[in-house]
Coordinates of C-alpha atoms (C1' of nucleotides) in Angstrom, one line a residue:
Chain A
M1 CA 8.2 -21.1 -1.6
T2 CA 5.6 -19.8 -3.8
L3 CA 3.3 -16.6 -3.7
R4 CA 0.4 -17.0 -1.4
L5 CA -2.5 -14.7 -1.5
Q6 CA -5.6 -14.2 0.8
D7 CA -8.8 -14.5 -1.2
T8 CA -11.7 -12.4 0.0
L9 CA -14.4 -14.9 -1.1
S10 CA -13.1 -18.0 0.6
G11 CA -11.2 -16.2 3.4
E12 CA -8.3 -18.6 2.6
T13 CA -4.7 -17.8 2.1
R14 CA -3.4 -20.2 -0.6
P15 CA -0.8 -20.7 -3.2
F16 CA -1.4 -18.5 -6.3
E17 CA -1.8 -20.8 -9.3
P18 CA -2.8 -19.2 -12.6
L19 CA -5.4 -20.9 -14.7
D20 CA -2.9 -20.9 -17.5
A21 CA 0.4 -21.9 -16.2
G22 CA 2.9 -19.1 -16.3
H23 CA 0.4 -16.4 -17.3
A24 CA -1.6 -14.4 -14.7
R25 CA -4.6 -12.5 -15.8
V26 CA -5.5 -9.6 -13.5
Y27 CA -8.3 -7.1 -13.5
S28 CA -8.4 -4.0 -11.3
C29 CA -11.4 -1.8 -10.9
G30 CA -10.2 1.5 -12.1
P31 CA -11.3 5.1 -11.5
T32 CA -14.7 6.7 -12.4
V33 CA -13.4 9.7 -14.3
Y34 CA -15.7 12.5 -13.3
G35 CA -12.9 14.4 -11.5
P36 CA -9.3 13.8 -10.2
A37 CA -8.6 10.6 -8.2
H38 CA -7.4 11.2 -4.7
I39 CA -4.6 9.4 -2.9
G40 CA -6.8 7.0 -1.3
N41 CA -7.9 5.8 -4.7
F42 CA -4.3 5.7 -5.7
R43 CA -3.5 3.5 -2.7
S44 CA -5.6 0.7 -4.2
F45 CA -4.2 1.3 -7.7
L46 CA -0.6 1.2 -6.4
F47 CA -1.4 -2.0 -4.5
A48 CA -2.5 -3.6 -7.8
D49 CA 0.7 -2.1 -9.3
L50 CA 2.9 -3.9 -6.6
L51 CA 1.0 -7.2 -7.1
V52 CA 1.6 -7.0 -10.9
R53 CA 5.2 -6.0 -10.4
Y54 CA 5.8 -8.8 -8.1
L55 CA 4.2 -11.3 -10.3
R56 CA 6.4 -10.2 -13.2
Y57 CA 9.5 -10.3 -10.9
R58 CA 8.6 -13.9 -10.1
G59 CA 8.8 -14.6 -14.0
L60 CA 5.1 -14.8 -14.7
R61 CA 3.6 -13.2 -17.8
V62 CA 0.9 -10.9 -16.6
T63 CA -1.9 -9.3 -18.5
W64 CA -3.2 -6.5 -16.4
V65 CA -6.4 -4.8 -17.3
M66 CA -7.6 -1.6 -15.5
N67 CA -10.8 0.1 -16.7
F68 CA -12.0 3.5 -16.9
T69 CA -15.7 4.0 -15.8
D70 CA -16.5 6.9 -18.2
I71 CA -20.2 6.9 -17.9
D72 CA -22.2 7.2 -14.6
D73 CA -24.5 9.7 -12.8
R74 CA -21.8 11.8 -11.5
I75 CA -20.1 12.2 -15.0
I76 CA -23.4 13.1 -16.5
E77 CA -24.1 15.7 -13.7
R78 CA -20.6 17.3 -14.0
A79 CA -20.8 17.5 -17.8
R80 CA -24.2 19.2 -17.5
D81 CA -22.8 21.6 -14.9
A82 CA -19.9 22.6 -17.1
S83 CA -22.0 22.5 -20.4
E84 CA -19.7 20.1 -22.1
T85 CA -20.1 16.6 -23.5
I86 CA -19.3 13.6 -21.3
G87 CA -16.5 12.6 -23.7
V88 CA -14.8 15.9 -23.3
L89 CA -15.0 15.7 -19.6
T90 CA -13.8 12.1 -19.3
D91 CA -10.9 12.6 -21.7
R92 CA -9.7 15.4 -19.5
W93 CA -9.8 13.3 -16.3
I94 CA -8.4 10.3 -17.9
A95 CA -5.3 12.4 -19.0
Q96 CA -5.1 13.7 -15.5
F97 CA -5.2 10.1 -14.0
R98 CA -2.4 9.0 -16.5
A99 CA -0.3 11.9 -15.4
D100 CA -0.8 11.3 -11.7
A101 CA -0.2 7.4 -12.3
A102 CA 3.0 8.0 -14.2
A103 CA 4.2 10.4 -11.4
L104 CA 3.6 7.7 -9.0
R105 CA 5.5 5.2 -11.2
M106 CA 2.4 3.0 -11.5
T107 CA 2.9 0.4 -14.3
T108 CA 0.9 1.2 -17.3
P109 CA -1.8 -1.5 -17.5
D110 CA -1.8 -3.6 -20.7
V111 CA -5.2 -2.6 -21.4
S112 CA -7.4 0.4 -20.1
P113 CA -10.8 -0.2 -21.4
R114 CA -13.4 2.4 -21.4
A115 CA -17.1 1.5 -20.6
T116 CA -18.4 3.5 -23.5
E117 CA -16.3 1.6 -26.0
H118 CA -17.8 -1.7 -24.6
I119 CA -21.5 -0.9 -25.0
D120 CA -22.1 -3.9 -27.4
A121 CA -20.3 -6.4 -25.2
I122 CA -22.4 -5.1 -22.2
A123 CA -25.7 -5.3 -24.3
R124 CA -24.7 -8.9 -25.2
L125 CA -24.0 -9.9 -21.6
I126 CA -27.4 -8.5 -20.5
A127 CA -29.3 -10.2 -23.3
T128 CA -27.8 -13.5 -22.1
L129 CA -28.9 -12.8 -18.6
E130 CA -32.4 -12.0 -19.8
A131 CA -32.5 -15.2 -21.9
R132 CA -31.5 -17.3 -18.9
G133 CA -34.2 -15.7 -16.7
H134 CA -31.9 -13.6 -14.4
A135 CA -33.0 -10.2 -15.5
Y136 CA -36.3 -8.3 -16.1
R137 CA -37.4 -5.1 -17.7
T138 CA -39.3 -2.2 -16.2
E139 CA -41.5 0.2 -18.0
D140 CA -38.8 2.9 -18.5
G141 CA -36.6 0.5 -20.5
S142 CA -34.4 -0.4 -17.5
I143 CA -33.2 -3.9 -16.9
F144 CA -32.6 -5.3 -13.5
F145 CA -30.8 -8.4 -12.2
R146 CA -33.2 -10.5 -10.3
I147 CA -31.3 -11.4 -7.1
S148 CA -33.8 -14.2 -6.0
S149 CA -32.7 -16.0 -9.2
W150 CA -29.2 -16.4 -7.8
P151 CA -29.1 -18.3 -4.5
A152 CA -25.4 -17.7 -4.0
Y153 CA -25.9 -13.9 -4.0
G154 CA -23.8 -12.0 -1.4
R155 CA -21.3 -14.7 -0.4
L156 CA -18.4 -12.4 -1.1
A157 CA -19.6 -9.9 1.5
R158 CA -20.9 -12.4 4.1
L159 CA -24.0 -10.4 4.2
D160 CA -27.4 -11.9 5.5
P161 CA -30.0 -10.6 2.9
T162 CA -32.7 -10.5 5.6
Q163 CA -30.6 -8.2 7.8
L164 CA -29.9 -5.6 5.2
R165 CA -31.1 -2.2 6.3
V166 CA -32.9 -1.5 3.0
G167 CA -34.0 2.0 2.6
E168 CA -31.3 3.5 4.9
R169 CA -29.0 4.6 2.1
V170 CA -31.1 3.9 -0.9
E171 CA -32.2 6.9 -2.5
A172 CA -35.8 7.1 -3.8
D173 CA -35.8 4.6 -6.5
D174 CA -35.6 6.4 -10.0
Y175 CA -36.3 3.2 -11.9
G176 CA -39.0 1.1 -10.0
K177 CA -37.7 -2.4 -9.4
D178 CA -39.4 -5.5 -8.1
D179 CA -37.1 -6.0 -5.1
A180 CA -35.2 -3.3 -3.5
R181 CA -32.1 -5.4 -3.5
D182 CA -32.1 -5.9 -7.3
F183 CA -29.6 -3.9 -9.1
A184 CA -29.6 -2.1 -12.5
L185 CA -27.9 -3.8 -15.4
W186 CA -29.2 -1.2 -17.9
K187 CA -30.7 2.2 -17.3
G188 CA -33.5 3.2 -19.7
P189 CA -33.2 6.4 -21.7
K190 CA -34.0 9.7 -19.8
A191 CA -34.4 13.1 -21.5
G192 CA -31.1 14.8 -21.5
D193 CA -28.9 11.8 -20.6
P194 CA -26.6 10.1 -23.0
A195 CA -28.0 6.9 -24.4
W196 CA -27.0 4.3 -26.8
E197 CA -29.2 2.4 -29.3
T198 CA -28.6 -1.3 -28.9
A199 CA -30.2 -4.7 -29.4
I200 CA -31.6 -4.6 -25.9
G201 CA -33.1 -1.1 -26.5
A202 CA -31.9 2.3 -25.8
G203 CA -30.2 3.4 -22.6
R204 CA -26.9 3.3 -20.8
P205 CA -25.1 0.7 -18.7
G206 CA -25.2 0.2 -15.0
W207 CA -21.9 0.3 -13.1
H208 CA -21.5 -3.4 -12.1
I209 CA -22.1 -4.8 -15.6
E210 CA -19.3 -2.8 -17.2
C211 CA -16.7 -4.4 -15.1
S212 CA -18.1 -7.9 -16.0
A213 CA -18.2 -7.2 -19.6
M214 CA -14.8 -5.5 -19.8
S215 CA -13.0 -8.2 -17.8
M216 CA -14.5 -10.9 -19.7
A217 CA -13.8 -9.1 -23.0
H218 CA -10.0 -8.8 -22.2
L219 CA -9.3 -11.7 -19.9
G220 CA -12.0 -14.4 -20.7
E221 CA -14.9 -15.7 -18.8
S222 CA -12.7 -16.9 -16.1
F223 CA -9.5 -15.2 -14.9
D224 CA -7.1 -15.2 -12.0
I225 CA -7.2 -12.2 -9.9
H226 CA -9.6 -9.2 -9.3
T227 CA -8.6 -6.2 -7.2
G228 CA -10.2 -3.2 -5.7
G229 CA -10.8 -1.3 -2.5
V230 CA -12.8 -2.9 0.4
D231 CA -15.5 -0.6 -0.3
L232 CA -16.1 -2.3 -3.5
I233 CA -16.8 -5.7 -1.9
F234 CA -20.5 -4.9 -1.6
P235 CA -22.3 -4.3 -3.8
H236 CA -19.9 -3.8 -6.7
H237 CA -18.1 -7.1 -6.7
V238 CA -21.0 -9.1 -5.2
D239 CA -23.0 -8.0 -8.2
E240 CA -20.2 -8.7 -10.7
I241 CA -20.1 -12.3 -9.4
A242 CA -23.8 -12.9 -9.5
Q243 CA -24.2 -11.5 -13.1
S244 CA -21.0 -13.0 -14.4
E245 CA -21.5 -16.5 -13.2
A246 CA -25.2 -16.4 -14.0
A247 CA -24.4 -15.5 -17.6
T248 CA -21.5 -18.0 -18.1
G249 CA -22.1 -20.7 -15.6
K250 CA -18.4 -20.6 -14.9
P251 CA -16.4 -19.5 -12.0
F252 CA -15.6 -15.7 -12.5
V253 CA -12.6 -15.0 -10.6
G254 CA -9.8 -17.2 -8.9
T255 CA -8.7 -14.8 -6.2
W256 CA -10.3 -11.6 -5.0
L257 CA -7.9 -9.1 -3.4
H258 CA -9.2 -6.0 -1.5
C259 CA -7.2 -3.1 -0.3
A260 CA -7.9 -1.4 3.0
H261 CA -8.8 2.3 3.2
L262 CA -6.3 5.1 3.3
R263 CA -7.3 7.4 6.3
L264 CA -6.7 10.9 7.1
G265 CA -7.6 12.2 10.6
G266 CA -8.7 8.9 11.6
E267 CA -11.5 8.5 9.0
K268 CA -11.6 6.8 5.6
M269 CA -10.3 9.4 2.9
A270 CA -13.4 10.2 0.9
R271 CA -14.9 13.1 -1.0
R272 CA -18.0 12.8 1.1
V273 CA -16.0 13.3 4.3
G274 CA -14.0 16.0 2.7
N275 CA -10.6 14.9 3.9
I276 CA -9.1 14.2 0.5
A277 CA -5.6 14.9 -0.9
R278 CA -4.8 14.8 -4.7
V279 CA -1.6 13.8 -6.4
A280 CA -1.3 16.9 -8.5
D281 CA -1.8 19.2 -5.5
L282 CA 0.8 17.4 -3.4
L283 CA 3.4 17.4 -6.2
E284 CA 2.6 21.0 -7.0
S285 CA 3.5 21.8 -3.2
G286 CA 6.8 20.2 -3.5
V287 CA 6.2 16.6 -2.3
S288 CA 8.5 14.1 -3.9
P289 CA 6.5 11.7 -6.0
R290 CA 8.8 8.9 -4.9
A291 CA 8.1 9.8 -1.2
L292 CA 4.4 9.8 -1.9
R293 CA 4.6 6.4 -3.6
Y294 CA 6.6 5.1 -0.7
A295 CA 4.1 6.4 1.8
L296 CA 1.1 4.8 0.0
I297 CA 2.8 1.3 -0.6
S298 CA 4.9 0.8 2.6
V299 CA 2.1 -0.7 4.6
H300 CA 0.3 -4.0 4.0
Y301 CA -2.6 -3.9 1.6
R302 CA -5.2 -5.3 4.1
Q303 CA -4.2 -2.9 6.8
A304 CA -5.7 0.5 7.1
L305 CA -3.2 3.2 6.4
E306 CA -3.2 6.6 8.3
Y307 CA -1.9 9.4 6.0
S308 CA -0.5 12.5 7.5
E309 CA 2.3 15.1 7.1
A310 CA 4.3 13.2 9.4
S311 CA 4.0 9.8 7.5
L312 CA 4.7 11.7 4.2
A313 CA 7.9 13.3 5.9
A314 CA 9.0 9.8 7.2
A315 CA 8.6 8.3 3.8
G316 CA 10.7 11.2 2.3
A317 CA 13.5 10.4 4.9
A318 CA 13.3 6.7 4.1
V319 CA 13.7 7.5 0.4
D320 CA 16.6 9.9 1.0
R321 CA 18.4 7.1 2.9
L322 CA 18.1 4.9 -0.2
D323 CA 19.2 7.8 -2.5
S324 CA 22.3 8.3 -0.4
L325 CA 23.3 4.7 -0.7
V326 CA 22.7 4.7 -4.4
A327 CA 24.9 7.9 -4.7
S328 CA 27.6 6.3 -2.5
L329 CA 27.7 3.2 -4.5
M330 CA 28.0 5.1 -7.8
A331 CA 30.8 7.3 -6.6
Y332 CA 32.6 4.4 -4.9
R333 CA 36.1 3.5 -6.4
N334 CA 38.4 0.9 -4.8
D335 CA 40.9 -1.3 -6.7
G336 CA 41.0 -3.9 -3.9
D337 CA 40.2 -7.6 -4.3
G338 CA 36.7 -7.3 -3.2
D339 CA 34.5 -8.5 -0.3
P340 CA 34.1 -12.2 -0.2
G341 CA 31.1 -11.8 2.1
L342 CA 29.1 -9.6 -0.4
P343 CA 27.4 -12.3 -2.6
A344 CA 26.0 -14.0 0.6
A345 CA 24.7 -10.6 1.9
L346 CA 23.0 -9.8 -1.4
D347 CA 21.6 -13.3 -1.7
G348 CA 20.3 -13.4 1.9
A349 CA 18.5 -10.0 1.4
R350 CA 16.9 -11.1 -1.8
A351 CA 15.7 -14.3 -0.1
A352 CA 14.2 -12.4 2.8
F353 CA 12.7 -10.0 0.4
E354 CA 11.0 -12.6 -1.6
A355 CA 9.8 -14.6 1.3
A356 CA 8.1 -11.5 2.6
F357 CA 6.3 -10.8 -0.7
D358 CA 5.4 -14.4 -1.1
D359 CA 3.5 -14.1 2.2
D360 CA 0.5 -12.3 0.8
L361 CA 2.6 -9.3 -0.3
N362 CA 4.0 -8.5 3.1
V363 CA 5.6 -5.2 2.0
S364 CA 6.7 -4.1 5.5
A365 CA 8.8 -7.1 6.0
A366 CA 10.2 -6.8 2.5
L367 CA 11.3 -3.2 3.3
A368 CA 12.8 -4.4 6.4
A369 CA 14.9 -6.8 4.5
L370 CA 15.9 -4.0 2.0
F371 CA 16.9 -1.8 4.8
D372 CA 18.9 -4.4 6.5
L373 CA 20.8 -4.7 3.3
V374 CA 21.3 -0.9 3.2
R375 CA 22.9 -0.9 6.5
E376 CA 25.1 -3.8 5.7
L377 CA 26.2 -2.1 2.4
N378 CA 26.8 1.3 4.1
R379 CA 29.0 -0.5 6.7
R380 CA 31.1 -2.1 3.9
I381 CA 31.5 1.2 2.1
D382 CA 32.7 2.9 5.4
A383 CA 35.1 0.1 5.9
R384 CA 36.3 0.2 2.2
A385 CA 35.7 -3.4 2.0
L386 CA 34.2 -3.4 -1.3
S387 CA 35.9 -3.4 -4.7
S388 CA 34.6 -1.2 -7.6
N389 CA 33.0 -4.2 -9.1
D390 CA 31.4 -5.1 -5.8
A391 CA 29.7 -1.6 -5.6
R392 CA 28.4 -2.2 -9.1
A393 CA 27.1 -5.7 -8.1
A394 CA 25.4 -4.2 -5.0
L395 CA 23.8 -1.5 -7.1
D396 CA 22.5 -4.2 -9.7
A397 CA 21.0 -6.1 -6.7
L398 CA 19.2 -3.2 -5.4
R399 CA 17.9 -2.4 -8.9
V400 CA 16.6 -5.9 -9.0
L401 CA 14.5 -5.6 -5.9
D402 CA 13.4 -2.2 -7.0
R403 CA 11.7 -3.8 -10.1
V404 CA 8.9 -4.4 -7.5
L405 CA 9.2 -1.4 -5.4
A406 CA 9.9 1.3 -7.9
I407 CA 11.2 3.8 -5.2
L408 CA 14.9 4.1 -6.2
P409 CA 16.1 7.2 -8.1
D410 CA 16.4 7.0 -11.8
P411 CA 19.8 6.5 -13.1
P412 CA 21.1 10.0 -13.3
S413 CA 20.7 11.8 -16.6
E414 CA 23.7 13.7 -18.0
L415 CA 24.6 17.0 -16.3
D416 CA 24.2 19.9 -18.5
P417 CA 27.6 21.3 -19.7
E418 CA 27.5 24.4 -17.5
S419 CA 26.8 22.5 -14.3
A420 CA 29.4 19.9 -15.2
A421 CA 32.0 22.6 -15.7
M422 CA 31.0 24.0 -12.2
L423 CA 31.3 20.6 -10.7
D424 CA 34.8 20.4 -12.3
A425 CA 35.7 23.9 -11.2
R426 CA 34.8 22.9 -7.6
R427 CA 37.0 19.8 -7.8
I428 CA 39.9 21.9 -8.9
A429 CA 39.3 24.5 -6.1
R430 CA 39.1 21.7 -3.5
E431 CA 42.4 20.4 -4.7
A432 CA 43.9 23.7 -4.1
R433 CA 42.0 23.8 -0.7
E434 CA 40.2 27.0 -1.6
W435 CA 37.3 26.4 0.6
A436 CA 35.5 29.7 0.1
R437 CA 35.4 29.0 -3.6
S438 CA 34.3 25.4 -3.0
D439 CA 31.4 26.3 -0.7
E440 CA 30.4 29.1 -3.3
L441 CA 30.1 26.6 -6.1
R442 CA 28.3 24.2 -3.9
D443 CA 25.7 27.0 -3.2
A444 CA 25.5 27.8 -6.9
L445 CA 24.9 24.2 -7.9
L446 CA 22.2 23.9 -5.1
E447 CA 20.3 26.7 -6.7
R448 CA 20.5 24.8 -10.0
G449 CA 18.8 21.8 -8.3
I450 CA 22.0 19.9 -7.8
T451 CA 23.0 18.7 -4.3
V452 CA 26.7 18.1 -4.0
E453 CA 28.4 16.1 -1.3
D454 CA 32.0 15.3 -0.6
T455 CA 33.2 11.8 0.0
R456 CA 36.5 9.9 0.1
D457 CA 35.9 9.2 -3.5
G458 CA 35.5 12.9 -4.3
Q459 CA 32.3 14.7 -5.1
R460 CA 29.0 13.1 -5.5
W461 CA 25.9 14.8 -6.7
H462 CA 22.2 14.2 -7.1
R463 CA 19.2 16.2 -8.3
T464 CA 17.5 17.9 -5.4
E465 CA 14.0 16.2 -5.0
G466 CA 11.1 18.4 -5.8
A467 CA 13.2 21.0 -7.5
S468 CA 13.3 19.5 -10.9
Chain B
rG18 C1' -29.8 -3.6 14.5
rG19 C1' -26.4 -7.1 11.3
rC20 C1' -21.6 -8.3 9.6
rG21 C1' -16.4 -7.5 9.7
rA22 C1' -11.3 -5.5 10.8
rC23 C1' -8.2 -3.6 14.3
rG24 C1' -5.8 -2.0 19.2
rU25 C1' 2.5 -3.4 19.7
rG26 C1' 7.7 2.3 21.8
rG27 C1' 7.7 9.4 21.1
rU28 C1' 5.4 8.2 15.7
rG29 C1' 4.4 4.5 11.6
rA30 C1' 4.6 -0.5 11.6
rA31 C1' 6.6 -6.3 11.3
rG32 C1' 5.9 -10.4 14.2
rU33 C1' 0.2 -14.6 15.2
rG34 C1' 2.5 -20.6 20.4
rG35 C1' 9.4 -21.4 22.2
rC36 C1' 14.6 -19.1 17.1
rU37 C1' 11.9 -12.2 19.3
rU38 C1' 13.4 -10.2 27.4
rA39 C1' 9.6 -7.8 20.1
rA40 C1' 12.2 -6.4 12.9
rC41 C1' 12.4 -2.2 9.9
rA42 C1' 11.6 3.1 9.0
rC43 C1' 10.9 8.0 11.1
rG44 C1' 12.2 10.9 15.3
rG45 C1' 15.4 11.8 19.9
rA46 C1' 20.2 11.5 22.9
rG47 C1' 25.4 10.6 22.9
rG48 C1' 30.0 9.3 20.1
rU49 C1' 33.2 8.3 15.4
rC50 C1' 34.7 10.3 10.6
rU51 C1' 35.3 15.1 8.2
rG52 C1' 38.1 22.2 6.1
rC53 C1' 32.8 23.2 6.6
rA54 C1' 28.3 20.9 5.2
rA55 C1' 25.8 16.5 4.2
rA56 C1' 25.8 11.4 4.3
rA57 C1' 27.5 7.1 6.8
rC58 C1' 28.8 4.1 10.9
rC59 C1' 28.6 2.8 16.4
rU60 C1' 25.9 3.0 21.2
rC61 C1' 21.3 4.2 23.7
rU62 C1' 15.9 5.1 23.1
rA63 C1' 9.0 -0.9 24.6
rU64 C1' 11.3 -6.2 31.1
rU65 C1' 6.7 -5.1 27.1
rC66 C1' 2.4 -6.1 23.2
rA67 C1' -5.7 -1.9 25.2
rG68 C1' -7.7 -4.0 30.1
rC69 C1' -9.1 -8.3 32.9
rG70 C1' -9.6 -13.5 33.3
rG71 C1' -8.5 -18.5 31.2
rU72 C1' -5.8 -22.6 28.2
rU73 C1' -0.5 -24.2 28.2
rC74 C1' 5.8 -26.5 30.6
rG75 C1' 5.7 -21.7 27.7
rA76 C1' 1.2 -16.3 24.8
rA77 C1' 2.0 -10.0 21.8
rU78 C1' 0.6 -14.6 19.4
rC79 C1' -5.0 -19.4 21.3
rC80 C1' -10.1 -18.8 24.0
rG81 C1' -13.7 -15.7 26.9
rC82 C1' -15.3 -11.1 28.6
rU83 C1' -14.7 -5.6 28.9
rC84 C1' -13.2 -1.0 26.8
rG85 C1' -11.8 1.8 22.5
rU86 C1' -11.2 2.9 17.1
rC87 C1' -12.5 2.1 12.1
rG88 C1' -15.2 -0.1 8.0
rC89 C1' -19.4 -2.3 5.1
rC90 C1' -24.9 -2.9 5.2
rU91 C1' -27.2 -0.8 -3.0
rC92 C1' -23.6 2.3 -7.4
rC93 C1' -17.5 5.1 -2.6
rA94 C1' -10.8 2.6 -4.5

RNA sequence: GGCGACGUGGUGAAGUGGCUUAACACGGAGGUCUGCAAAACCUCUAUUCAGCGGUUCGAAUCCGCUCGUCGCCUCCA
């Protein structure tokens, strides 16, 4: 069995085969850093994270590029409002994004290019488009892509150009183009706006061309996978394809993957709607970052996902169940011969897990396989069927699957000496059946953020989620 | 107006022609274990897959219609 992915452009689900055998090159449209990303944005970034993690789990080398759009109208506007430079503003929000991403255990991309650091590459790409007759200039120094020069335009979005409701959402055109459907590659200089002096003149890049230039700069003119939210299909990705392929004459991307929206209150989460939630705010209010990650990744990426307090609570409970199992396995001690059925159970779970992910990243089915294993292991723990070595092997197997999911607790760090002493004192009190003293110490440890539970193997402890 | 997606239990959600009289998680009810607590385990919790009609030996799964929800239609992940 191999990984099969559903490509937005062709609509087909087909086996994934990288252009270079054994090396997958992936580009993900990253955030525009004019403010903090919301968890709907993060759903699509975590979907890309899951993809990259699974490709690596499958033994592929992966080069993952996720850009920062650090120049656009909103950034200019915000910087002006705050009387600061766009560099100061975008640095701040990039730092915030990285903190949020780390909290959610998003893999750090191999390259995180910034648009403003690729101005020359962008200018060169535009110059090529001009030379090939796909672009034209307007009086203000802007350069547009001429859609009529590219017959395949719009195929990704399956849009009929004659049916577009031109004018409905298009603001009064600031830049004056030949055809309403043409899009800006380069925006001519405007008083007060940042501009760069380049071989194609002064100005700043349009949005779509950035992603073409940055992906090609780091992954080559043709690469394997391009991800983003469904709302980027049109116009962003449609335009990327047109300008990239018009410039190079080569196929741009092998597989397009698009993540469905996160919803809140039945509607797409969007600043415009006002129904957004932010990572930092949620963590501030005590939400466990792993529960949030679980809530955002636990549904198939092409399925709209409703976010709510209840879904977050359910995710937290599911994560707790995993934590309990991990704690049980770590505390487990038994000198017996071991469970002859264990290897088959572990292998079966792994096979089911992989089959699910191979099927276009069916994470719900993969989680079902994981939780089937959880119940199976708990049963064996209760029955004292495992040996100490079995418990270690089971834990190792869980950690292997977790290379993809990244939802298990971190291996526990050392306890501070004082807490360790309290834990030891409690053990002694329990051996003396001094229950009041035992309960007192349990409460005191809980106040220090350490939850203690008693098992046949003695005490086991874990750090209380959200308290650390 | 155009294009597209979706509608499965109290909730989220797998399953897309027979292996499923429907995974898994959350929630609920009862039980076991236990100094207490917690966890865990066991049993139960959809004769049914928006509605109607059709195809088929057989449909949640294919086709048609109806109803409903959501998304995209120029810079939103």
